[in-house]
Amino acid sequence: DVKVTQSSRYLVKRTGEKVFLECVQDMDHENMFWYRQDPGLGLRLIYFSYDVKMKEKGDIPEGYSVSREKKERFSLILESASTNQTSMYLCASSHGTDMYNEQFFGPGTRLTVL
Amino acid sequence: SQQGEEDPQALSIQEGENATMNCSYKTSINNLQWYRQNSGRGLVHLILIRSNEREKHSGRLRVTLDTSKKSSSLLITASRAADTASYFCAVYNQGGKLIFGQGTELSVKP
């Protein structure tokens, strides 16, 4: 079974802190994604990566950056956390041969910024 | 706006009944996918139906696709309390990004 893990289920940080959210997948997937999910707004794509050291902006990249140094790991970084970044963060991965493949999600990290 | 839009937003049924959720989308598609999300958890992929398919089954799930109407439906037969979750349809947009609808919240009462 595909397994996507995220470093924390719940995280509480203070405004201005640098926050790292880690995501690891064990199926040798080429593609990895970071979403945030908010009530009434659904899932929104923050960043994605089709290969190691490669990254592309999604629909809402402002205030975030990412790092993909190894194929299995995709990190989301909040350089200076703000209260409007309080949200559920979901990482996903997919196989790269077909760009229209299904995505496999991690359990999510609920981040609260005080 | 979202590519995929589910209807209804919320659905409450008794255990054993069937649940039907609908999804509409706006552009041409390669495939349409359905996902389930239990409260506070990540999404789980349920089923993918390609644009040249009209119907697909997986266990108690039945998905139909009507590309002329740009719509899909997800039917869960003989529902169980464990089916209580949010259900999302998703399609890829022309930029290659998977776009999710707002979801249908299904509540199955024992």
Tab-separated table of C-alpha atoms in Angstrom:
chain	number	residue	atom	x	y	z
A	1	ASP	CA	0.000	0.000	0.000
A	2	VAL	CA	1.066	3.525	-0.701
A	3	LYS	CA	1.983	5.301	2.442
A	4	VAL	CA	2.275	9.051	2.783
A	5	THR	CA	3.249	10.282	6.211
A	6	GLN	CA	3.337	13.762	7.643
A	7	SER	CA	5.578	14.739	10.514
A	8	SER	CA	2.853	16.007	12.865
A	9	ARG	CA	-0.914	15.586	13.231
A	10	TYR	CA	-1.265	18.746	15.293
A	11	LEU	CA	1.058	21.731	15.561
A	12	VAL	CA	0.770	24.999	17.468
A	13	LYS	CA	3.127	27.841	16.594
A	14	ARG	CA	3.419	31.537	17.341
A	15	THR	CA	3.203	34.382	14.852
A	16	GLY	CA	6.561	35.016	13.222
A	17	GLU	CA	7.981	31.551	13.843
A	18	LYS	CA	9.508	29.534	11.017
A	19	VAL	CA	7.528	26.349	10.537
A	20	PHE	CA	8.553	23.163	8.763
A	21	LEU	CA	5.990	20.600	7.651
A	22	GLU	CA	7.515	17.357	6.437
A	23	CYS	CA	6.012	14.803	4.103
A	24	VAL	CA	7.454	11.428	3.176
A	25	GLN	CA	6.136	8.858	0.700
A	26	ASP	CA	7.384	5.311	0.300
A	27	MET	CA	6.189	4.415	-3.203
A	28	ASP	CA	8.888	6.053	-5.294
A	29	HIS	CA	6.367	8.565	-6.667
A	30	GLU	CA	7.724	11.316	-8.852
A	31	ASN	CA	5.026	13.882	-8.039
A	32	MET	CA	4.345	15.469	-4.673
A	33	PHE	CA	1.883	18.159	-3.652
A	34	TRP	CA	1.024	20.428	-0.743
A	35	TYR	CA	-2.555	21.604	-0.206
A	36	ARG	CA	-4.318	23.534	2.468
A	37	GLN	CA	-7.934	22.909	3.338
A	38	ASP	CA	-10.204	25.525	4.869
A	39	PRO	CA	-13.962	25.470	5.531
A	40	GLY	CA	-15.862	26.980	2.640
A	41	LEU	CA	-12.737	27.189	0.457
A	42	GLY	CA	-12.053	23.512	-0.129
A	43	LEU	CA	-8.600	22.209	-1.023
A	44	ARG	CA	-6.195	24.697	-2.537
A	45	LEU	CA	-2.857	23.799	-4.075
A	46	ILE	CA	0.118	25.588	-2.540
A	47	TYR	CA	3.120	24.044	-4.306
A	48	PHE	CA	3.950	20.885	-6.196
A	49	SER	CA	6.992	19.077	-7.467
A	50	TYR	CA	7.438	16.703	-10.398
A	51	ASP	CA	11.024	15.766	-9.596
A	52	VAL	CA	13.832	16.163	-7.112
A	53	LYS	CA	14.957	19.780	-6.702
A	54	MET	CA	12.075	20.880	-8.883
A	55	LYS	CA	9.136	22.952	-7.635
A	56	GLU	CA	6.180	24.737	-9.146
A	57	LYS	CA	3.842	27.291	-7.608
A	58	GLY	CA	0.267	26.290	-7.108
A	59	ASP	CA	-2.672	28.621	-6.659
A	60	ILE	CA	-1.718	30.137	-3.287
A	61	PRO	CA	2.098	30.078	-2.868
A	62	GLU	CA	2.406	33.412	-1.062
A	63	GLY	CA	3.942	33.044	2.371
A	64	TYR	CA	5.188	29.515	1.670
A	65	SER	CA	8.244	27.847	0.202
A	66	VAL	CA	9.117	24.197	-0.410
A	67	SER	CA	12.117	21.940	-0.575
A	68	ARG	CA	12.583	18.633	-2.363
A	69	GLU	CA	16.138	17.400	-1.850
A	70	LYS	CA	15.207	13.707	-2.010
A	71	LYS	CA	12.578	11.976	-4.098
A	72	GLU	CA	10.631	10.657	-1.118
A	73	ARG	CA	10.532	13.880	0.909
A	74	PHE	CA	8.725	17.160	0.235
A	75	SER	CA	8.874	19.884	2.856
A	76	LEU	CA	6.601	22.903	3.205
A	77	ILE	CA	8.115	25.935	4.926
A	78	LEU	CA	6.307	28.874	6.433
A	79	GLU	CA	9.063	31.465	6.641
A	80	SER	CA	7.225	33.665	9.151
A	81	ALA	CA	3.967	32.120	10.309
A	82	SER	CA	0.879	34.302	10.435
A	83	THR	CA	-2.550	33.686	11.929
A	84	ASN	CA	-4.129	33.413	8.468
A	85	GLN	CA	-1.998	30.336	7.874
A	86	THR	CA	-3.940	28.448	10.522
A	87	SER	CA	-5.316	25.564	8.494
A	88	MET	CA	-5.262	21.848	7.733
A	89	TYR	CA	-2.265	21.023	5.537
A	90	LEU	CA	-2.407	17.959	3.320
A	91	CYS	CA	0.463	16.379	1.455
A	92	ALA	CA	-0.113	14.065	-1.519
A	93	SER	CA	1.898	12.086	-4.021
A	94	SER	CA	1.252	10.431	-7.360
A	95	HIS	CA	3.044	8.289	-9.901
A	96	GLY	CA	4.600	10.337	-12.662
A	97	THR	CA	4.067	8.371	-15.855
A	98	ASP	CA	0.512	9.633	-16.333
A	99	MET	CA	-0.079	13.231	-15.355
A	100	TYR	CA	-3.742	12.441	-14.669
A	101	ASN	CA	-3.174	9.811	-12.009
A	102	GLU	CA	-4.905	9.529	-8.671
A	103	GLN	CA	-3.222	11.166	-5.726
A	104	PHE	CA	-2.441	9.520	-2.389
A	105	PHE	CA	-2.798	11.708	0.667
A	106	GLY	CA	-1.157	11.847	4.054
A	107	PRO	CA	-3.241	12.133	7.248
A	108	GLY	CA	-2.900	15.910	7.393
A	109	THR	CA	-1.345	18.384	9.809
A	110	ARG	CA	-3.652	20.762	11.618
A	111	LEU	CA	-1.596	23.899	12.193
A	112	THR	CA	-2.685	26.612	14.593
A	113	VAL	CA	-0.791	29.915	14.563
A	114	LEU	CA	-1.373	32.024	17.655
B	1	SER	CA	-14.465	28.804	-9.310
B	2	GLN	CA	-13.959	25.117	-8.607
B	3	GLN	CA	-13.985	22.698	-11.530
B	4	GLY	CA	-15.892	20.093	-9.580
B	5	GLU	CA	-19.037	21.029	-7.683
B	6	GLU	CA	-20.864	18.475	-5.565
B	7	ASP	CA	-24.541	18.303	-4.825
B	8	PRO	CA	-26.002	18.068	-2.239
B	9	GLN	CA	-23.711	19.809	0.241
B	10	ALA	CA	-24.988	17.570	3.021
B	11	LEU	CA	-26.902	14.301	3.083
B	12	SER	CA	-28.294	12.405	6.071
B	13	ILE	CA	-29.614	8.860	5.692
B	14	GLN	CA	-30.300	5.735	7.722
B	15	GLU	CA	-28.017	2.738	7.708
B	16	GLY	CA	-28.965	0.376	4.892
B	17	GLU	CA	-30.237	3.110	2.583
B	18	ASN	CA	-28.484	4.154	-0.617
B	19	ALA	CA	-26.664	7.486	-0.882
B	20	THR	CA	-26.300	9.365	-4.140
B	21	MET	CA	-23.986	12.324	-4.637
B	22	ASN	CA	-23.621	14.345	-7.796
B	23	CYS	CA	-20.758	16.276	-9.287
B	24	SER	CA	-20.667	18.788	-12.128
B	25	TYR	CA	-17.606	20.171	-13.855
B	26	LYS	CA	-16.856	22.769	-16.479
B	27	THR	CA	-14.234	21.682	-19.012
B	28	SER	CA	-13.292	18.590	-20.989
B	29	ILE	CA	-11.648	15.946	-18.853
B	30	ASN	CA	-9.268	12.999	-19.058
B	31	ASN	CA	-10.816	11.371	-16.004
B	32	LEU	CA	-12.898	12.162	-12.950
B	33	GLN	CA	-11.981	10.955	-9.483
B	34	TRP	CA	-13.880	10.513	-6.235
B	35	TYR	CA	-12.256	10.796	-2.812
B	36	ARG	CA	-13.473	10.289	0.745
B	37	GLN	CA	-12.339	12.215	3.801
B	38	ASN	CA	-13.111	11.130	7.326
B	39	SER	CA	-13.359	13.984	9.812
B	40	GLY	CA	-9.981	15.555	10.471
B	41	ARG	CA	-8.114	13.088	8.289
B	42	GLY	CA	-6.513	12.995	4.847
B	43	LEU	CA	-8.318	12.131	1.635
B	44	VAL	CA	-8.585	8.569	0.405
B	45	HIS	CA	-8.911	7.844	-3.301
B	46	LEU	CA	-12.041	5.797	-4.020
B	47	ILE	CA	-12.434	5.425	-7.748
B	48	LEU	CA	-11.287	6.899	-11.062
B	49	ILE	CA	-13.502	6.886	-14.130
B	50	ARG	CA	-12.007	7.752	-17.517
B	51	SER	CA	-13.723	10.023	-19.995
B	52	ASN	CA	-14.493	7.096	-22.327
B	53	GLU	CA	-16.209	5.125	-19.561
B	54	ARG	CA	-19.852	5.534	-18.599
B	55	GLU	CA	-20.057	3.461	-15.446
B	56	LYS	CA	-17.668	1.868	-12.987
B	57	HIS	CA	-18.151	-0.303	-9.910
B	58	SER	CA	-16.005	-0.931	-6.872
B	59	GLY	CA	-17.599	-2.947	-4.081
B	60	ARG	CA	-20.631	-0.980	-2.886
B	61	LEU	CA	-19.640	2.044	-4.965
B	62	ARG	CA	-21.063	2.803	-8.377
B	63	VAL	CA	-19.890	5.791	-10.362
B	64	THR	CA	-21.459	7.087	-13.553
B	65	LEU	CA	-20.100	9.686	-15.929
B	66	ASP	CA	-22.016	11.694	-18.516
B	67	THR	CA	-19.524	13.790	-20.470
B	68	SER	CA	-22.289	15.393	-22.553
B	69	LYS	CA	-23.768	16.857	-19.372
B	70	LYS	CA	-20.382	17.264	-17.683
B	71	SER	CA	-21.641	15.414	-14.646
B	72	SER	CA	-20.918	12.368	-12.523
B	73	SER	CA	-22.689	10.591	-9.711
B	74	LEU	CA	-21.444	8.426	-6.872
B	75	LEU	CA	-23.840	5.862	-5.466
B	76	ILE	CA	-23.082	4.071	-2.202
B	77	THR	CA	-25.404	1.110	-1.753
B	78	ALA	CA	-26.469	-0.403	1.577
B	79	SER	CA	-24.753	2.381	3.501
B	80	ARG	CA	-23.110	1.795	6.866
B	81	ALA	CA	-22.325	4.116	9.760
B	82	ALA	CA	-18.645	3.810	8.747
B	83	ASP	CA	-19.473	5.501	5.422
B	84	THR	CA	-20.022	8.758	7.318
B	85	ALA	CA	-17.493	11.137	5.735
B	86	SER	CA	-17.111	13.928	3.208
B	87	TYR	CA	-16.975	12.913	-0.434
B	88	PHE	CA	-15.184	14.956	-3.091
B	89	CYS	CA	-15.041	14.748	-6.828
B	90	ALA	CA	-11.922	16.011	-8.588
B	91	VAL	CA	-10.897	16.702	-12.174
B	92	TYR	CA	-7.689	17.957	-13.741
B	93	ASN	CA	-7.793	21.422	-15.224
B	94	GLN	CA	-6.004	22.397	-18.402
B	95	GLY	CA	-2.942	23.363	-16.386
B	96	GLY	CA	-2.604	19.796	-15.138
B	97	LYS	CA	-3.718	20.561	-11.581
B	98	LEU	CA	-6.244	18.382	-9.751
B	99	ILE	CA	-9.162	20.564	-8.725
B	100	PHE	CA	-11.502	19.410	-5.954
B	101	GLY	CA	-15.112	20.314	-5.374
B	102	GLN	CA	-16.405	21.559	-2.037
B	103	GLY	CA	-17.605	18.096	-1.095
B	104	THR	CA	-20.763	16.391	0.136
B	105	GLU	CA	-20.999	15.648	3.851
B	106	LEU	CA	-22.643	12.283	4.275
B	107	SER	CA	-24.040	11.233	7.629
B	108	VAL	CA	-25.243	7.658	8.013
B	109	LYS	CA	-27.258	7.108	11.166
B	110	PRO	CA	-27.236	3.659	12.756
